[in-house]
Coordinates of C-alpha atoms (C1' of nucleotides) in Angstrom, one line a residue:
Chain A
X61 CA -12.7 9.9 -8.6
X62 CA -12.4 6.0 -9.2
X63 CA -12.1 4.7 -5.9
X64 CA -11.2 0.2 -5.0
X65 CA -11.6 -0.8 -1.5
X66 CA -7.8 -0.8 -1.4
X67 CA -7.6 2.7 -2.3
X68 CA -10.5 3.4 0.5
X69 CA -8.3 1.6 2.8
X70 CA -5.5 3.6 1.6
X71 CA -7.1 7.0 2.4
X72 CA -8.2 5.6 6.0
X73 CA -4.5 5.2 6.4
X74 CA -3.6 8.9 5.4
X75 CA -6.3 10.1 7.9
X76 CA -8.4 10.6 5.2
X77 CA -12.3 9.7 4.9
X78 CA -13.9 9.1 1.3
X79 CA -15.4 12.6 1.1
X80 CA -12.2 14.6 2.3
X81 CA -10.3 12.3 -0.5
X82 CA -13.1 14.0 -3.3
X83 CA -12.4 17.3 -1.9
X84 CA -8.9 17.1 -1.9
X85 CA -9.5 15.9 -5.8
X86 CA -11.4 18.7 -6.6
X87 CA -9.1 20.9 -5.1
X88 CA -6.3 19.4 -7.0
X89 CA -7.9 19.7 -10.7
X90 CA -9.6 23.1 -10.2
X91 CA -6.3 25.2 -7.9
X92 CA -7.7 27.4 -5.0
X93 CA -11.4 27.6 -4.9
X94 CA -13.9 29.1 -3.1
X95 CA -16.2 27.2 -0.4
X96 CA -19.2 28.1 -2.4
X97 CA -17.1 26.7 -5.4
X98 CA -16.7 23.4 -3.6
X99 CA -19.9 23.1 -2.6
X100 CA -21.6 23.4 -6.3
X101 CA -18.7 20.9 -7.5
X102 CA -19.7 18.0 -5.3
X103 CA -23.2 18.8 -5.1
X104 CA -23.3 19.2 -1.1
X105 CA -24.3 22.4 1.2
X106 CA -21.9 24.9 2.3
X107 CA -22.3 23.2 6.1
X108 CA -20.9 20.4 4.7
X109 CA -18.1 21.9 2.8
X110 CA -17.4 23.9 6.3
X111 CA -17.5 20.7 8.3
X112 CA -15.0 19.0 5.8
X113 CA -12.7 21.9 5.0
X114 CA -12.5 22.3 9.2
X115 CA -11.4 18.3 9.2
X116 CA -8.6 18.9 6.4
X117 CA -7.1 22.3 7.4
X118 CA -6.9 20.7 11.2
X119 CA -4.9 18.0 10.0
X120 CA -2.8 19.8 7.5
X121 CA -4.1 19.1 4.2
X122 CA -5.4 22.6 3.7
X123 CA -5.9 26.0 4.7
X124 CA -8.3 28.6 4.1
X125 CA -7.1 32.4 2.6
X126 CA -8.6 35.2 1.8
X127 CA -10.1 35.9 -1.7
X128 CA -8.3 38.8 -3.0
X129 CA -10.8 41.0 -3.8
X130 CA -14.5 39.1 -1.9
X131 CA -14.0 39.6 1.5
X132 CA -16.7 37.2 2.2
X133 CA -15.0 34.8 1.0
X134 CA -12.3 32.0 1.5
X135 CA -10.0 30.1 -1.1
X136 CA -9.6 26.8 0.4
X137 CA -5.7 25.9 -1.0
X138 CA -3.6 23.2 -0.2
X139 CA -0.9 22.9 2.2
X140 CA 2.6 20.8 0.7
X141 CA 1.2 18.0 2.1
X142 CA -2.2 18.3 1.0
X143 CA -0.8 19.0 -2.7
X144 CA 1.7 16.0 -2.3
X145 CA -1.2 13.6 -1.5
X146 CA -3.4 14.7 -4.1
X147 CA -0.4 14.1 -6.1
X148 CA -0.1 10.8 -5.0
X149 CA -4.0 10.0 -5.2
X150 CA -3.6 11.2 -9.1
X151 CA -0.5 8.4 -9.3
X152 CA -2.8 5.5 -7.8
X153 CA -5.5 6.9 -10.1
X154 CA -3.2 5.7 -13.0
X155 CA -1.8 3.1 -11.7
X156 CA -5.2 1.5 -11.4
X157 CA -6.4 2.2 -15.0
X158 CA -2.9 0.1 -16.1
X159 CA -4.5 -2.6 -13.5
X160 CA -7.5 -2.9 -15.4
X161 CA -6.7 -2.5 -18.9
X162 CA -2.8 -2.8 -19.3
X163 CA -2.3 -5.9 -21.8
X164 CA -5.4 -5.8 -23.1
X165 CA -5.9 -6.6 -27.2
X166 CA -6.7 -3.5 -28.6
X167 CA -9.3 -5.2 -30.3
X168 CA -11.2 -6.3 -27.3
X169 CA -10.4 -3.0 -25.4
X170 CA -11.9 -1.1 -28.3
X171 CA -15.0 -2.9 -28.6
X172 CA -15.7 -2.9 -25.0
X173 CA -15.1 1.0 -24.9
X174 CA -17.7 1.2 -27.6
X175 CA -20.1 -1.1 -25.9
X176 CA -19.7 1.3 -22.4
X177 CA -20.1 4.4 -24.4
X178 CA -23.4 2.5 -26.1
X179 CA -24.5 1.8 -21.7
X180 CA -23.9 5.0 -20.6
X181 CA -25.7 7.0 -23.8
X182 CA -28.5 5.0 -22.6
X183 CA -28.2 5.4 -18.8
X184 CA -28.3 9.1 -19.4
X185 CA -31.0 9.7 -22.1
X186 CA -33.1 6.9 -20.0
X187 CA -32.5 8.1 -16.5
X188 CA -34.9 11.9 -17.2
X189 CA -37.1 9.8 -19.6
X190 CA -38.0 7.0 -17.9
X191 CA -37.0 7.5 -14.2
X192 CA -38.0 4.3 -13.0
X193 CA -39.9 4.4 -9.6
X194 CA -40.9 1.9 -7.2
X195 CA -44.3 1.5 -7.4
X196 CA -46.3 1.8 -4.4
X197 CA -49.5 -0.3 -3.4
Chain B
X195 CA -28.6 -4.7 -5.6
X196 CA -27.2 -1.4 -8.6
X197 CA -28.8 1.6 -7.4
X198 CA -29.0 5.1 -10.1
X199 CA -29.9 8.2 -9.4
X200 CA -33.3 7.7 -10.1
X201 CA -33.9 4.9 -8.1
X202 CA -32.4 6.6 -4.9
X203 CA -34.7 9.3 -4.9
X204 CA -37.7 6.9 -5.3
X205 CA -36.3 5.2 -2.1
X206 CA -37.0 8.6 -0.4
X207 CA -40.3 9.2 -1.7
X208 CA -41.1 5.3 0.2
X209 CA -39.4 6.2 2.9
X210 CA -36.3 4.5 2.6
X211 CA -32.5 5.0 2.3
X212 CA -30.0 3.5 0.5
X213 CA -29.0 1.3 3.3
X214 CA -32.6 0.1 4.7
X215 CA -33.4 -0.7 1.3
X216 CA -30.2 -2.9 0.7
X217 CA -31.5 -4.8 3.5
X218 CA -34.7 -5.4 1.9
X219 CA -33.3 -6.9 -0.9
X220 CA -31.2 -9.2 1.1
X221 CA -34.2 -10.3 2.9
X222 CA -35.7 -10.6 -0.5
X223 CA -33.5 -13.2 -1.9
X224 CA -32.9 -15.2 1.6
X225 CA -36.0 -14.9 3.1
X226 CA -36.9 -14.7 6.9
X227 CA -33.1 -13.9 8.0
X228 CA -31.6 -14.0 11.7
X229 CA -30.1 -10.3 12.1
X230 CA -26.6 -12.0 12.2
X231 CA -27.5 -13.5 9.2
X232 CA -27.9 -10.0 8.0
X233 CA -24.5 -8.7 9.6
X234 CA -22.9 -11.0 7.3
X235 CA -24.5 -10.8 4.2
X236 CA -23.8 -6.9 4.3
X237 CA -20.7 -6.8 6.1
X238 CA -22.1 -4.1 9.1
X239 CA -21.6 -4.8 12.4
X240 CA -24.4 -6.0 14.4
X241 CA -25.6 -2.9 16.4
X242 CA -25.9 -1.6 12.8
X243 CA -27.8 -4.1 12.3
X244 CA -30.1 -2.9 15.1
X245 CA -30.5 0.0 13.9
X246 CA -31.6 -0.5 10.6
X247 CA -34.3 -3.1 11.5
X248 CA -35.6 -0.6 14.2
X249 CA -36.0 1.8 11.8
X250 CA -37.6 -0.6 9.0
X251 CA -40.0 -2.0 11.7
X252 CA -40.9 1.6 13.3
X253 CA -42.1 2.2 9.5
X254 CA -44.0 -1.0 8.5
X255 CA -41.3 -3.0 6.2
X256 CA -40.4 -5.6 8.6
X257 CA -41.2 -7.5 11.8
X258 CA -38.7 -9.5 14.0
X259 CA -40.5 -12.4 14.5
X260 CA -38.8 -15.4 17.3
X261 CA -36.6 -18.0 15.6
X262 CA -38.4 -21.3 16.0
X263 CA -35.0 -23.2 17.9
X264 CA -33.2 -20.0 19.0
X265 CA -34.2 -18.2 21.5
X266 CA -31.6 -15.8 21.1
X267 CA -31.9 -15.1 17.8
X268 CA -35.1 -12.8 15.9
X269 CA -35.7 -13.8 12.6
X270 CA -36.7 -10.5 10.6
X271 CA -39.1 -11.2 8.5
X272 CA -41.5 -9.0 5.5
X273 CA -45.0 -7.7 6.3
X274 CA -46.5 -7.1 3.0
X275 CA -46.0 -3.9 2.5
X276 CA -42.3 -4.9 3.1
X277 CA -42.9 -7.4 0.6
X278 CA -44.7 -5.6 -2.1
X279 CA -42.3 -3.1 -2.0
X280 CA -39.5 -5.5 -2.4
X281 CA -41.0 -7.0 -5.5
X282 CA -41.3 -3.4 -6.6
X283 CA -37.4 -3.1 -6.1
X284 CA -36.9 -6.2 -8.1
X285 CA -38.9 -4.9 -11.1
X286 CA -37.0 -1.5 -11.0
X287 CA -34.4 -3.4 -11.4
X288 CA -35.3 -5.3 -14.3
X289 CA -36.4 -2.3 -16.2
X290 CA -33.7 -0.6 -15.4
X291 CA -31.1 -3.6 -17.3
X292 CA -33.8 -3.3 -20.3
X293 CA -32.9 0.4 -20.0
X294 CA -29.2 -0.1 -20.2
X295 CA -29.0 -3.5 -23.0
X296 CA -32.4 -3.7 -24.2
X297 CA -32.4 -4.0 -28.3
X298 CA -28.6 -3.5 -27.8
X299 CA -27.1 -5.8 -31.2
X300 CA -26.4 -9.1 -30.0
X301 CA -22.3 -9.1 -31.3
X302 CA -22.1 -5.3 -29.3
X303 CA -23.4 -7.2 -26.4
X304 CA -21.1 -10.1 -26.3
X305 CA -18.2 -7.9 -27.2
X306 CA -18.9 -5.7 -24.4
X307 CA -19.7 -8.8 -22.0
X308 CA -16.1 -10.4 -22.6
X309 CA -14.2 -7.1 -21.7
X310 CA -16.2 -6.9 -18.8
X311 CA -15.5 -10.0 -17.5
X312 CA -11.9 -9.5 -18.3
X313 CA -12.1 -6.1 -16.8
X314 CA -13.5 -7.5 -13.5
X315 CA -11.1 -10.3 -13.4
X316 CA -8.2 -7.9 -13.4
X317 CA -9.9 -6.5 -10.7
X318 CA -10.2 -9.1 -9.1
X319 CA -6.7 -10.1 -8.9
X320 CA -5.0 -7.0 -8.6
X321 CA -6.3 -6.2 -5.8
X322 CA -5.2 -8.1 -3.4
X323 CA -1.6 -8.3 -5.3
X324 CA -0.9 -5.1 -6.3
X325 CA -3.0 -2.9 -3.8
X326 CA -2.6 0.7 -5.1
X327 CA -1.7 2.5 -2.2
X328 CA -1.5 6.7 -1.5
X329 CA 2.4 7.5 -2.0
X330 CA 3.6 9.0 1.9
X331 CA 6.6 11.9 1.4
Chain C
dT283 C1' -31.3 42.6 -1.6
dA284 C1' -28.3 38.7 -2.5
dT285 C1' -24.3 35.9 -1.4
dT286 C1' -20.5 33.6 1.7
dG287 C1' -19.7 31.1 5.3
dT288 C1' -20.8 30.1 10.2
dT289 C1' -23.6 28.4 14.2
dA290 C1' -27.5 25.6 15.8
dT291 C1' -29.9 21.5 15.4
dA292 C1' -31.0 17.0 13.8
dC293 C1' -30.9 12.5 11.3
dT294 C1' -28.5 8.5 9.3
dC295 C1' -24.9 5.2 8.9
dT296 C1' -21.2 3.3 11.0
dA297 C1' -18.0 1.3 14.7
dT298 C1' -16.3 -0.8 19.3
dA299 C1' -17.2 -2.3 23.9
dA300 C1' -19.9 -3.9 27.7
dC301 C1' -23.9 -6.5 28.9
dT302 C1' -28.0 -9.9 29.0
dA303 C1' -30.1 -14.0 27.7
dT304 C1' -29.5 -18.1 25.7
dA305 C1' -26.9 -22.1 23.5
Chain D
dT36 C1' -17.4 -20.7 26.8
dA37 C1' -19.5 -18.9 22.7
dT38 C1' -23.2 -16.6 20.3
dA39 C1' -27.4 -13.3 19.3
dG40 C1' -28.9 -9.1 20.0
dT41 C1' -29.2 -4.7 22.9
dT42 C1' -27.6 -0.6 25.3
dA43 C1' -23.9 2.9 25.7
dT44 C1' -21.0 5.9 23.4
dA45 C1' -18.7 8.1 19.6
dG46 C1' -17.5 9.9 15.0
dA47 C1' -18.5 11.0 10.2
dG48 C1' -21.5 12.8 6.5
dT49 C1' -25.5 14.9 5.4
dA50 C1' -29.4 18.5 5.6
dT51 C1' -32.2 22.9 6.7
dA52 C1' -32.7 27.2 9.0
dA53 C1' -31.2 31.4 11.2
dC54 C1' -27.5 34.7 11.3
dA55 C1' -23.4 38.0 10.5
dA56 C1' -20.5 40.1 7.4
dT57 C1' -19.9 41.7 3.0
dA58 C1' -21.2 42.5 -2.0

DNA sequence: TATTGTTATACTCTATAACTATA
DNA sequence: TATAGTTATAGAGTATAACAATA
């Protein structure tokens, strides 16, 4: 997720913190998922998925239910409001792509879409290659 | 100071984080720095503040040294491991532009330069005008 | 045995408020 | 009175390790 200070500020507002926010996205592209699930999708530890999913079902974003068949297990799934905000998040999500290129010559827009796509093939062959490092003395 | 992956985890291996090193870079380009000098540039509060230079002086990056008019104020200031490693940063950094544009052809560049400015300006104006802002129901 | 999620513990970043020393 | 920095307190995100329930 794409986030602008406004839309951090927007969260705040919803009584949501910047991690809760990518939860809530995940939750919203991938339907009821496991905690585990979470966990390997943001790349955080299952105490931090517990902490957060405590923070969103407390304030009605969320709540956990049983997986059908894994009794070990919990499918975090949204509450109405959790799913309307996510909505909503989705909504601002677009609304801030038309911000930033909305009018723009498609001439200019393509050539700049090439030049990222050009950036980030190198940021990703170059970041296992040639990890840079700060050199110690 | 545009941090990747990479370059977070060599942080660690120094004994850095994010923040403490975003300090160091501040200090880098200003030099010897009163700690509200610091608040300002990185928009933290003062105890923040505080806390950081405690930690960067418990661990040999910095010293508060007495402003020369001020009694009030400490300016924080490098010792040279503080500086070496700073300079270390700043070469990182360089490297890691050559990673992203080096031998990139010079028309690609430009092209991608322009929409990038334009991008940024959008960005700029937008958001304060048209803040997105998370939908209540 | 391996996995899911919790409890226990700890560290870091962050903030506001009250306070001390100085300007 | 105002400012620089600290102490006090609090909350959020993050991690590892030990544990219980279940697979």
């Amino acid at each position: 997720m794409l986030l602008n200070d406004d839309m951090t500020h927007s969260l705040a507002r919803d009584g949501l913190t910047v991690s809760r926010a990518h939860l809530l996205w995940e939750l919203h592209h991938r339907g009821p998922t496991t905690q585990r699930g979470l966990a390997d999708a943001l790349d955080v530890s299952a105490r931090n998925i517990t902490g957060l999913v405590d923070a969103l079902a407390g304030t009605g974003f969320v709540t956990r239910e049983p997986h059908p068949t894994d009794r070990r297990a919990t499918l975090v799934t949204f509450t109405r409001h959790g799913e309307a905000t996510a909505r909503a998040m989705e909504r601002d999500q677009q609304e801030f792509a038309r911000l930033l290129f909305d009018g723009m010559p498609a001439q200019r827009f393509d050539c700049f879409a090439r030049g990222l796509d050009d950036v980030l093939a190198r940021l990703r062959e170059g970041s296992l290659a040639a990890a840079p490092e700060v050199s110690r003395d």
